[in-house]
Structure formats: C-alpha cells, structure tokens
Coordinates of C-alpha atoms and ligand atoms in Angstrom, one line a residue:
X17 CA 115.4 -183.4 87.9
X18 CA 112.2 -182.6 89.8
X19 CA 110.3 -179.3 89.5
X20 CA 108.4 -178.0 92.5
X21 CA 105.6 -175.6 91.8
X22 CA 104.6 -173.6 94.9
X23 CA 100.8 -173.4 94.6
X24 CA 99.6 -173.4 98.1
X25 CA 98.7 -169.7 98.5
X26 CA 95.1 -168.7 99.0
X27 CA 95.1 -166.3 96.0
X28 CA 93.5 -163.6 98.2
X29 CA 94.2 -160.8 95.8
X30 CA 92.2 -162.6 93.1
X31 CA 89.1 -163.1 95.2
X32 CA 86.3 -163.8 94.5
X33 CA 87.6 -165.7 91.5
X34 CA 89.9 -167.9 93.7
X35 CA 87.2 -168.8 96.3
X36 CA 86.5 -172.0 94.3
X37 CA 89.2 -171.9 91.7
X38 CA 92.7 -171.9 93.2
X39 CA 95.3 -169.8 91.3
X40 CA 97.0 -172.7 89.5
X41 CA 93.8 -173.6 87.7
X42 CA 92.6 -170.1 87.1
X43 CA 92.1 -170.1 83.3
X44 CA 94.2 -168.2 80.8
X45 CA 91.9 -168.3 77.7
X46 CA 90.6 -171.9 78.0
X47 CA 93.6 -173.6 79.8
X48 CA 94.5 -173.7 83.5
X49 CA 97.4 -171.3 84.2
X50 CA 99.5 -174.2 85.4
X51 CA 99.7 -175.6 81.9
X52 CA 101.6 -172.5 80.8
X53 CA 104.1 -173.3 83.5
X54 CA 104.4 -176.9 82.5
X55 CA 104.9 -175.8 78.9
X56 CA 107.9 -173.9 80.2
X57 CA 109.2 -176.8 82.3
X58 CA 109.1 -179.1 79.3
X59 CA 112.0 -177.1 77.8
X60 CA 114.3 -178.9 80.2
X61 CA 114.4 -182.5 79.1
X62 CA 115.9 -183.6 82.4
X63 CA 112.7 -182.6 84.3
X64 CA 110.7 -185.8 84.7
X65 CA 108.1 -184.9 87.3
X66 CA 106.3 -181.9 88.6
X67 CA 105.5 -181.8 92.3
X68 CA 102.6 -179.5 93.1
X69 CA 103.0 -178.1 96.6
X70 CA 99.5 -177.4 97.8
X71 CA 97.4 -176.8 100.8
X72 CA 94.4 -174.8 99.6
X73 CA 91.7 -176.7 97.8
X74 CA 93.9 -179.5 96.5
X75 CA 90.8 -181.5 95.6
X76 CA 89.9 -178.9 92.9
X77 CA 93.3 -178.9 91.4
X78 CA 93.6 -182.7 91.4
X79 CA 90.2 -183.1 89.8
X80 CA 91.2 -180.7 87.0
X81 CA 94.9 -181.7 86.4
X82 CA 94.9 -185.4 87.5
X83 CA 98.2 -187.1 86.8
X84 CA 99.2 -184.5 84.2
X85 CA 98.0 -186.0 80.9
X86 CA 97.2 -182.4 79.6
X87 CA 100.2 -180.9 81.4
X88 CA 102.6 -182.9 79.3
X89 CA 104.6 -184.0 82.4
X90 CA 103.8 -186.4 85.2
X91 CA 102.3 -184.4 88.1
X92 CA 102.4 -185.5 91.8
X93 CA 100.7 -183.7 94.7
X94 CA 102.2 -182.9 98.1
X95 CA 99.6 -181.5 100.4
X96 CA 100.9 -179.7 103.5
X97 CA 99.0 -180.4 106.8
X98 CA 99.0 -176.6 107.3
X99 CA 100.5 -173.8 105.3
X100 CA 104.3 -174.0 105.8
X101 CA 105.2 -170.8 104.1
X102 CA 107.3 -170.9 100.9
X103 CA 110.5 -172.3 102.5
X104 CA 108.7 -174.9 104.7
X105 CA 106.6 -175.9 101.6
X106 CA 109.7 -176.4 99.4
X107 CA 111.4 -178.6 102.1
X108 CA 108.2 -180.6 102.7
X109 CA 107.6 -181.2 99.0
X110 CA 111.2 -182.3 98.3
X111 CA 111.5 -184.9 101.0
X112 CA 113.6 -187.8 99.8
X113 CA 115.1 -185.8 96.9
X114 CA 118.9 -185.1 96.9
X115 CA 119.3 -183.9 93.4
X116 CA 119.0 -180.2 92.3
X117 CA 115.4 -179.0 92.4
X118 CA 113.8 -176.4 90.2
X119 CA 111.3 -174.3 92.0
X120 CA 108.6 -172.1 90.4
X121 CA 106.2 -169.7 92.1
X122 CA 102.8 -170.9 90.9
X123 CA 101.7 -167.5 89.5
X124 CA 104.5 -166.3 87.2
X125 CA 104.0 -166.1 83.4
X126 CA 107.4 -165.9 81.6
X127 CA 109.2 -167.0 78.5
X128 CA 112.6 -167.4 80.2
X129 CA 115.2 -169.9 78.8
X130 CA 115.2 -172.4 81.7
X131 CA 118.0 -174.4 80.2
X132 CA 120.3 -171.4 80.3
X133 CA 119.4 -171.0 84.0
X134 CA 120.3 -174.7 84.6
X135 CA 123.6 -174.2 82.8
X136 CA 124.5 -171.2 84.9
X137 CA 123.7 -173.1 88.1
X138 CA 126.0 -175.9 87.1
X139 CA 128.8 -173.8 85.7
X140 CA 128.9 -171.8 88.9
X141 CA 128.6 -174.8 91.2
X142 CA 125.9 -172.8 92.9
X143 CA 124.1 -173.8 96.1
X144 CA 121.2 -171.7 94.9
X145 CA 120.5 -169.8 91.7
X146 CA 117.7 -167.2 91.5
X147 CA 116.2 -165.6 88.4
X148 CA 115.8 -161.9 88.5
X149 CA 113.7 -159.6 86.4
X150 CA 113.7 -155.8 86.2
X151 CA 110.5 -154.0 87.3
X152 CA 109.6 -150.3 87.6
X153 CA 108.6 -150.6 91.3
X154 CA 110.1 -153.4 93.3
X155 CA 108.1 -152.7 96.5
X156 CA 105.6 -155.5 95.9
X157 CA 108.4 -158.1 95.3
X158 CA 111.6 -159.4 96.7
X159 CA 114.4 -156.9 95.9
X160 CA 117.7 -158.5 95.0
X161 CA 121.0 -156.8 94.8
X162 CA 123.9 -158.4 93.0
X163 CA 127.7 -157.8 92.6
X164 CA 129.6 -157.5 89.3
X165 CA 130.2 -161.3 89.2
X166 CA 126.4 -162.0 89.4
X167 CA 126.4 -163.1 93.1
X168 CA 123.5 -162.1 95.2
X169 CA 124.6 -159.6 97.9
X170 CA 121.2 -158.8 99.5
X171 CA 117.7 -160.1 99.4
X172 CA 114.9 -157.9 100.9
X173 CA 111.3 -159.0 100.6
X174 CA 108.7 -156.3 100.0
X175 CA 111.1 -153.4 100.6
X176 CA 110.1 -150.0 102.0
X177 CA 110.5 -147.2 99.4
X178 CA 113.6 -145.9 101.2
X179 CA 115.3 -149.3 100.9
X180 CA 114.9 -149.6 97.1
X181 CA 118.4 -149.5 95.8
X182 CA 118.0 -151.3 92.4
X183 CA 115.3 -152.5 90.0
X184 CA 116.0 -156.2 89.9
X185 CA 113.5 -158.4 91.8
X186 CA 113.0 -162.1 92.5
X187 CA 111.1 -163.6 89.5
X188 CA 110.0 -166.6 91.6
X189 CA 112.2 -169.2 89.8
X190 CA 115.0 -171.0 91.6
X191 CA 117.5 -173.9 91.3
X192 CA 118.3 -175.2 94.8
X193 CA 120.5 -177.8 96.2
X194 CA 118.6 -179.8 98.8
X195 CA 121.7 -180.0 101.1
X196 CA 121.0 -176.4 102.0
X197 CA 117.6 -177.2 103.4
X198 CA 119.1 -178.4 106.7
X199 CA 118.6 -174.8 108.0
X200 CA 114.8 -175.0 107.4
X201 CA 113.1 -176.6 110.5
X202 CA 110.7 -179.4 109.8
X203 CA 106.9 -178.8 109.9
X204 CA 107.3 -175.1 110.8
X205 CA 106.2 -172.1 108.7
X206 CA 109.4 -170.7 107.2
X207 CA 109.9 -168.2 104.4
X208 CA 112.3 -168.8 101.5
X209 CA 112.3 -165.0 100.9
X210 CA 112.6 -163.6 104.4
X211 CA 114.7 -166.4 106.0
X212 CA 116.4 -168.8 103.6
X213 CA 117.8 -166.4 101.0
X214 CA 119.1 -163.8 103.5
X215 CA 120.8 -166.7 105.4
X216 CA 122.6 -167.8 102.2
X217 CA 124.0 -164.3 101.9
X218 CA 124.9 -164.1 105.6
X219 CA 126.8 -167.4 105.3
X220 CA 128.6 -166.3 102.0
X221 CA 127.3 -169.4 100.2
X222 CA 127.4 -169.6 96.4
X223 CA 124.1 -167.8 95.7
X224 CA 124.0 -166.8 92.0
X225 CA 121.7 -164.4 90.1
X226 CA 120.5 -165.0 86.5
X227 CA 119.0 -161.8 85.1
X228 CA 116.3 -162.3 82.4
X229 CA 115.0 -159.3 80.5
X230 CA 112.3 -161.1 78.6
X231 CA 108.6 -161.2 79.4
X232 CA 107.7 -161.7 83.0
X233 CA 104.4 -161.2 85.0
X234 CA 103.0 -162.3 88.3
X235 CA 99.4 -162.9 87.5
X236 CA 98.2 -162.7 91.1
X237 CA 96.1 -159.6 91.0
X238 CA 93.0 -158.8 88.9
X239 CA 94.8 -156.1 87.0
X240 CA 97.7 -158.5 86.2
X241 CA 95.4 -161.3 85.3
X242 CA 93.7 -159.1 82.7
X243 CA 97.1 -157.8 81.6
X244 CA 98.3 -161.3 81.0
X245 CA 95.5 -161.9 78.5
X246 CA 96.1 -158.6 76.8
X247 CA 99.8 -159.2 76.5
X248 CA 99.2 -162.7 75.0
X249 CA 96.6 -161.4 72.6
X250 CA 98.8 -158.4 71.5
X251 CA 101.9 -160.6 71.1
X252 CA 103.8 -158.9 73.9
X253 CA 104.2 -162.4 75.4
X254 CA 104.9 -164.8 72.5
X255 CA 103.2 -168.0 73.8
X256 CA 99.6 -169.3 73.8
X257 CA 96.9 -169.3 71.1
X258 CA 97.8 -165.9 69.5
X259 CA 101.6 -166.7 69.3
X260 CA 101.5 -168.5 66.0
X261 CA 102.0 -166.5 62.8
X262 CA 98.7 -167.7 61.4
X263 CA 96.7 -166.9 64.5
X264 CA 93.6 -164.9 63.4
X265 CA 92.8 -161.8 65.5
X266 CA 89.4 -163.4 66.2
X267 CA 90.6 -166.7 67.5
X268 CA 88.0 -169.6 67.6
X269 CA 89.5 -172.5 69.6
X270 CA 86.8 -174.9 68.4
X271 CA 83.3 -175.1 66.9
X272 CA 81.2 -172.0 67.9
X273 CA 77.7 -170.9 67.0
X274 CA 78.0 -167.4 65.8
X275 CA 75.1 -165.4 64.2
X276 CA 76.0 -164.1 60.7
X277 CA 75.5 -160.5 61.7
X278 CA 77.4 -160.7 65.0
X279 CA 80.3 -158.2 65.0
X280 CA 83.9 -158.8 66.2
X281 CA 86.8 -156.5 66.8
X282 CA 90.0 -158.4 67.5
X283 CA 92.0 -159.4 69.3
X284 CA 89.4 -161.7 70.9
X285 CA 89.2 -165.3 71.9
X286 CA 86.2 -167.7 71.6
X287 CA 86.5 -171.0 73.3
X288 CA 84.9 -174.1 71.9
X289 CA 81.1 -174.1 72.3
X290 CA 80.7 -170.3 72.5
X291 CA 77.4 -168.9 71.2
X292 CA 77.1 -165.3 69.9
X293 CA 73.7 -164.1 69.0
X294 CA 72.4 -161.8 66.2
X295 CA 73.8 -158.3 66.2
X296 CA 75.8 -158.9 69.3
X297 CA 79.2 -157.1 69.5
X298 CA 82.3 -158.7 70.8
X299 CA 85.0 -156.0 71.3
X300 CA 88.8 -156.2 71.5
X301 CA 90.6 -158.0 74.4
X302 CA 87.6 -160.2 75.1
X303 CA 87.7 -163.8 76.1
X304 CA 84.6 -166.1 75.9
X305 CA 85.3 -169.2 77.9
X306 CA 84.0 -172.7 76.9
X307 CA 80.2 -172.8 76.6
X308 CA 79.6 -169.0 77.1
X309 CA 76.6 -167.4 75.5
X310 CA 76.2 -163.8 74.4
X311 CA 72.7 -162.9 73.5
X312 CA 71.2 -160.8 70.7
X313 CA 72.4 -157.2 70.6
X314 CA 74.6 -157.6 73.7
X315 CA 78.0 -155.8 73.8
X316 CA 81.0 -157.5 75.5
X317 CA 84.4 -155.8 75.4
X318 CA 87.7 -155.9 77.2
X319 CA 86.1 -158.6 79.4
X320 CA 87.0 -162.1 80.4
X321 CA 84.1 -164.6 80.8
X322 CA 84.9 -167.9 82.5
X323 CA 83.2 -171.1 81.3
X324 CA 79.4 -171.5 80.9
X325 CA 78.6 -167.8 81.6
X326 CA 75.3 -166.5 80.1
X327 CA 75.0 -162.9 79.0
X328 CA 71.4 -162.3 77.9
X329 CA 70.1 -160.1 75.1
X330 CA 71.0 -156.3 75.1
X331 CA 73.4 -156.6 78.1
X332 CA 76.5 -154.3 78.1
X333 CA 79.7 -155.7 79.8
X334 CA 82.8 -153.6 79.7
X335 CA 86.3 -154.2 81.2
X336 CA 85.0 -156.9 83.7
X337 CA 85.8 -160.4 84.8
X338 CA 82.9 -162.9 85.3
X339 CA 83.5 -166.3 86.9
X340 CA 82.0 -169.6 85.9
X341 CA 78.3 -170.0 85.3
X342 CA 77.3 -166.4 85.9
X343 CA 74.0 -165.2 84.5
X344 CA 73.2 -161.7 83.4
X345 CA 69.6 -161.2 82.5
X346 CA 68.6 -159.0 79.6
X347 CA 69.6 -155.3 79.6
X348 CA 72.0 -155.7 82.6
X349 CA 75.0 -153.4 82.5
X350 CA 78.3 -154.2 84.1
X351 CA 81.0 -151.5 84.2
X352 CA 84.8 -151.3 84.4
X353 CA 86.7 -153.1 87.1
X354 CA 83.8 -155.3 88.2
X355 CA 84.6 -158.9 89.2
X356 CA 81.7 -161.4 89.7
X357 CA 82.4 -164.6 91.5
X358 CA 81.3 -167.9 90.0
X359 CA 77.5 -168.5 90.0
X360 CA 76.6 -164.8 90.3
X361 CA 73.2 -163.7 88.9
X362 CA 72.4 -160.2 87.9
X363 CA 68.7 -159.5 87.2
X364 CA 67.3 -157.7 84.2
X365 CA 68.1 -154.0 83.7
X366 CA 70.4 -153.9 86.8
X367 CA 73.4 -151.6 86.6
X368 CA 76.7 -152.5 88.2
X369 CA 78.7 -149.4 87.3
X370 CA 82.1 -150.5 88.5
X371 CA 85.0 -148.7 90.1
X372 CA 87.0 -147.3 87.3
Ligands
GDD14 N1 102.7 -174.7 99.3 C1 102.7 -173.5 99.7 N2 102.6 -173.2 101.0 N3 102.7 -172.5 98.8 C2 102.7 -171.2 99.2 C3 102.6 -170.8 100.5 C4 102.5 -171.9 101.5 O1 102.4 -171.7 102.7 N4 102.6 -169.5 100.6 C5 102.7 -169.0 99.4 N5 102.7 -170.1 98.5 C6 102.8 -170.0 97.0 C7 101.8 -169.2 96.3 O2 100.7 -170.0 95.9 C8 102.5 -168.6 95.1 O3 102.5 -169.4 94.0 C9 103.9 -168.5 95.6 O4 104.1 -169.3 96.8 C10 104.3 -167.0 96.0 O5 103.4 -166.5 96.9 P1 102.7 -165.1 96.6 O6 101.7 -164.9 97.7 O7 102.2 -165.0 95.2 O8 103.9 -164.1 96.9 P2 104.2 -162.7 96.2 O9 103.8 -162.7 94.8 O10 103.6 -161.6 97.1 O11 105.8 -162.6 96.3 C11 106.6 -163.7 95.8 O12 106.6 -163.7 94.4 C12 107.3 -162.5 93.9 C13 107.3 -162.7 92.4 O13 106.1 -162.8 91.9 C14 108.0 -163.6 96.5 O14 108.7 -164.8 96.1 C15 108.7 -162.4 95.9 O15 110.0 -162.4 96.4 C16 108.7 -162.4 94.4 O16 109.4 -161.2 93.9
MG15 MG1 102.6 -163.8 93.5

C-alpha cells in the first residue's frame, strides 16, 4: 500500500518560519515533523512507500529527507507543476496506482491506530474512509456529519457558525479507492474537501467514518506548533523524546556543554551540541535546537529555538519562537508571542515586547 502525504501548502499561517522551511520539515524538537508522520505510517506493515505530494520548496524537503533513510520508509517525491489543490494533488501523486491509498494531511500530529482504520475500510468495502476527531470549535476545519451506521452524511469545509451541527471534524487521514478519482479532472485545481467528499455523499457511495478520540492536533499555526511541543513534553501526546518512562524532565538528546551553575526547570529539551553558559536559566517548555547557545545569565523560557541560534549574555526570551541562526546580542529582551524568522539579528539592549 502507498501512503500519500499532502505537503504542498505554503504554510502561510506559520510564516515567517515557513518562508525557508516548508511545513513538513519544520522541526519538532530536533526532528522534522514529517518523521512523526512516518513513525505513524510504519504501524501498517503493508505500507511500502511514502509519496510526498509537493509544490512549495521541494528542493528544501528533498535535501533534508532524501530517500527516507531517517524516515524509516522509502520516500518518493511528486512535484506538481502548479498547486492542484488537495484533490488534484492526490490524483496527480497517485497516477499509476490502482490499490487502496492512505492519504495524510502533512500537518497532523496524532496517535491514531492506523491499522484499525485500514480494517474498517476493508470490512465495510468502502470507497472512501475518513478519520474524524471531536473538537470544540469546528469552524476552522471540515465538519463531518455521520449516521448511526458510521456513514458520512454531510461534509462541510470551514462551516459558518450557524451551520455547525456536530463536533466531529475531518482529521486529515483518509483511505481512498483510486477508482473514485475519475471524477477529478486532470491537471486542474480540485478540492478533496469541497468537491470530492460532497460528491461521494451526493452519489450515495460507501463513504465511511472512523471516529478517533485519541490525541490529534493540526500543527499549522504558531499557537498549535507551540502546543504540540508542550503536549509532547507534558505527556499529553505519548510519542517523541519525552514518551519513554525513563525520560528525564530535562532531556539532553546528545552531548551538550552546560555550565555547572546553569539552572533548569523541566520539562525542557536540549538538542545535541547545545551550549548553556554560567548562571543562565532555562525555564519550562523550552526547546534548544541543535547547536544553540545561551549565554551567561540569560533567561529562556517557554520558547522554541531552532538550530544554531545564539542568545548572548543577559538576554531574556519568554514565550517566543526563533528560527534558525538567529542572533540576539547581549541584554536583548524578546516578549511573548514573538516569532523571528531565520537569520534575524536583534542588537544589544533592544526590546521586542511581543503581542501577548
Ligand atoms: N500537494 C499539495 N497541493 N498539497 C496541498 C495543496 C496543494 O495544492 N493545498 C494544500 N495542501 C496540503 C497542505 O500542505 C496540508 O498538509 C494539507 O494539504 C491540508 O491543507 P491545510 O492548508 O493545512 O488545510 P486546513 O488545515 O485549513 O484544513 C484541512 O485540514 C483540516 C484538518 O487539519 C482540511 O482537510 C480540513 O477539512 C481538515 O479538517
Ligand atoms: Mg492544516
């Protein structure tokens, strides 16, 4: 079985971070997000290849992921000539495949039992099976209504408040039979959510829902991206470096250079090669990416630093995200909600108070 990961979006809501780092390789701790998805796909032994459906910065993704040695599954790239929308992209990526396809939105973090979804799809002889998850406010998602037998009765993408009739939404995980793709025109933008799913309902095809009540998050906004780290660090999502029973609250992923009087309050994560200077303070829910440096007396808390970022002496950074290779000169202060794109420089004693 082939898995198609839809990863061609521009990641606009995560700008500036996604300007040079497309969403699939945005890091979660020190690994690209995509690897959390391939970890999930490896549950299904039948899956023998992952097809990445791309159009935005495929070069960056290919350079990082290659043929999938670190993903644990062979990875192939299908680059659309232009964005074809979710439906057009699925059809384009699965040319020549006539077996059931597993499709994953490239930004969902979940612990779902994929084997159980595959079983349901087969037992029900479904043309399409969609995973649903309950959320408090469905308006930012695809609302999905089902009947008592678990058949989809209505699919409504990004519903207006008055159209919200239930709390189950599209989790961005599907099993699809390629024979149903004949309705998708070739090389034309087409939406799986706004066109293909409603059409299955209209034609009364076997369109089955699988409701999962486990952990699920779309990491596609800054708040959700931060939330993902907090949930992983606080064991609300039982995967990643903090999942093991022996995981220390201050997790060092490799050799680090830490001053004896540096202070740590967990949970926090130090990637290999992190440097923490004398009397520096690393607060909870903080991630230091590979090769980051926190200088003497600096305070960094509830903050995610991407690789090779340098925080000089006496800086204070709270509740922020800093991209790769940023540089804060001494005594700079960065406040809550600030996001700095890669290669940003903040000069000494500057104050960036933030929006929260
Ligand atoms: N290849 C390709 N081409 N991929 C695309 C394209 C395209 O033209 N457009 C979007 N994608 C990819 C994105 O990279 C992302 O991984 C996935 O398709 C979904 O797009 P988002 O932009 O993240 O959509 P969303 O989060 O607003 O809504 C979708 O996901 C929700 C769950 O998180 C919808 O599927 C909703 O129905 C769903 O509830
Ligand atoms: Mg999304």
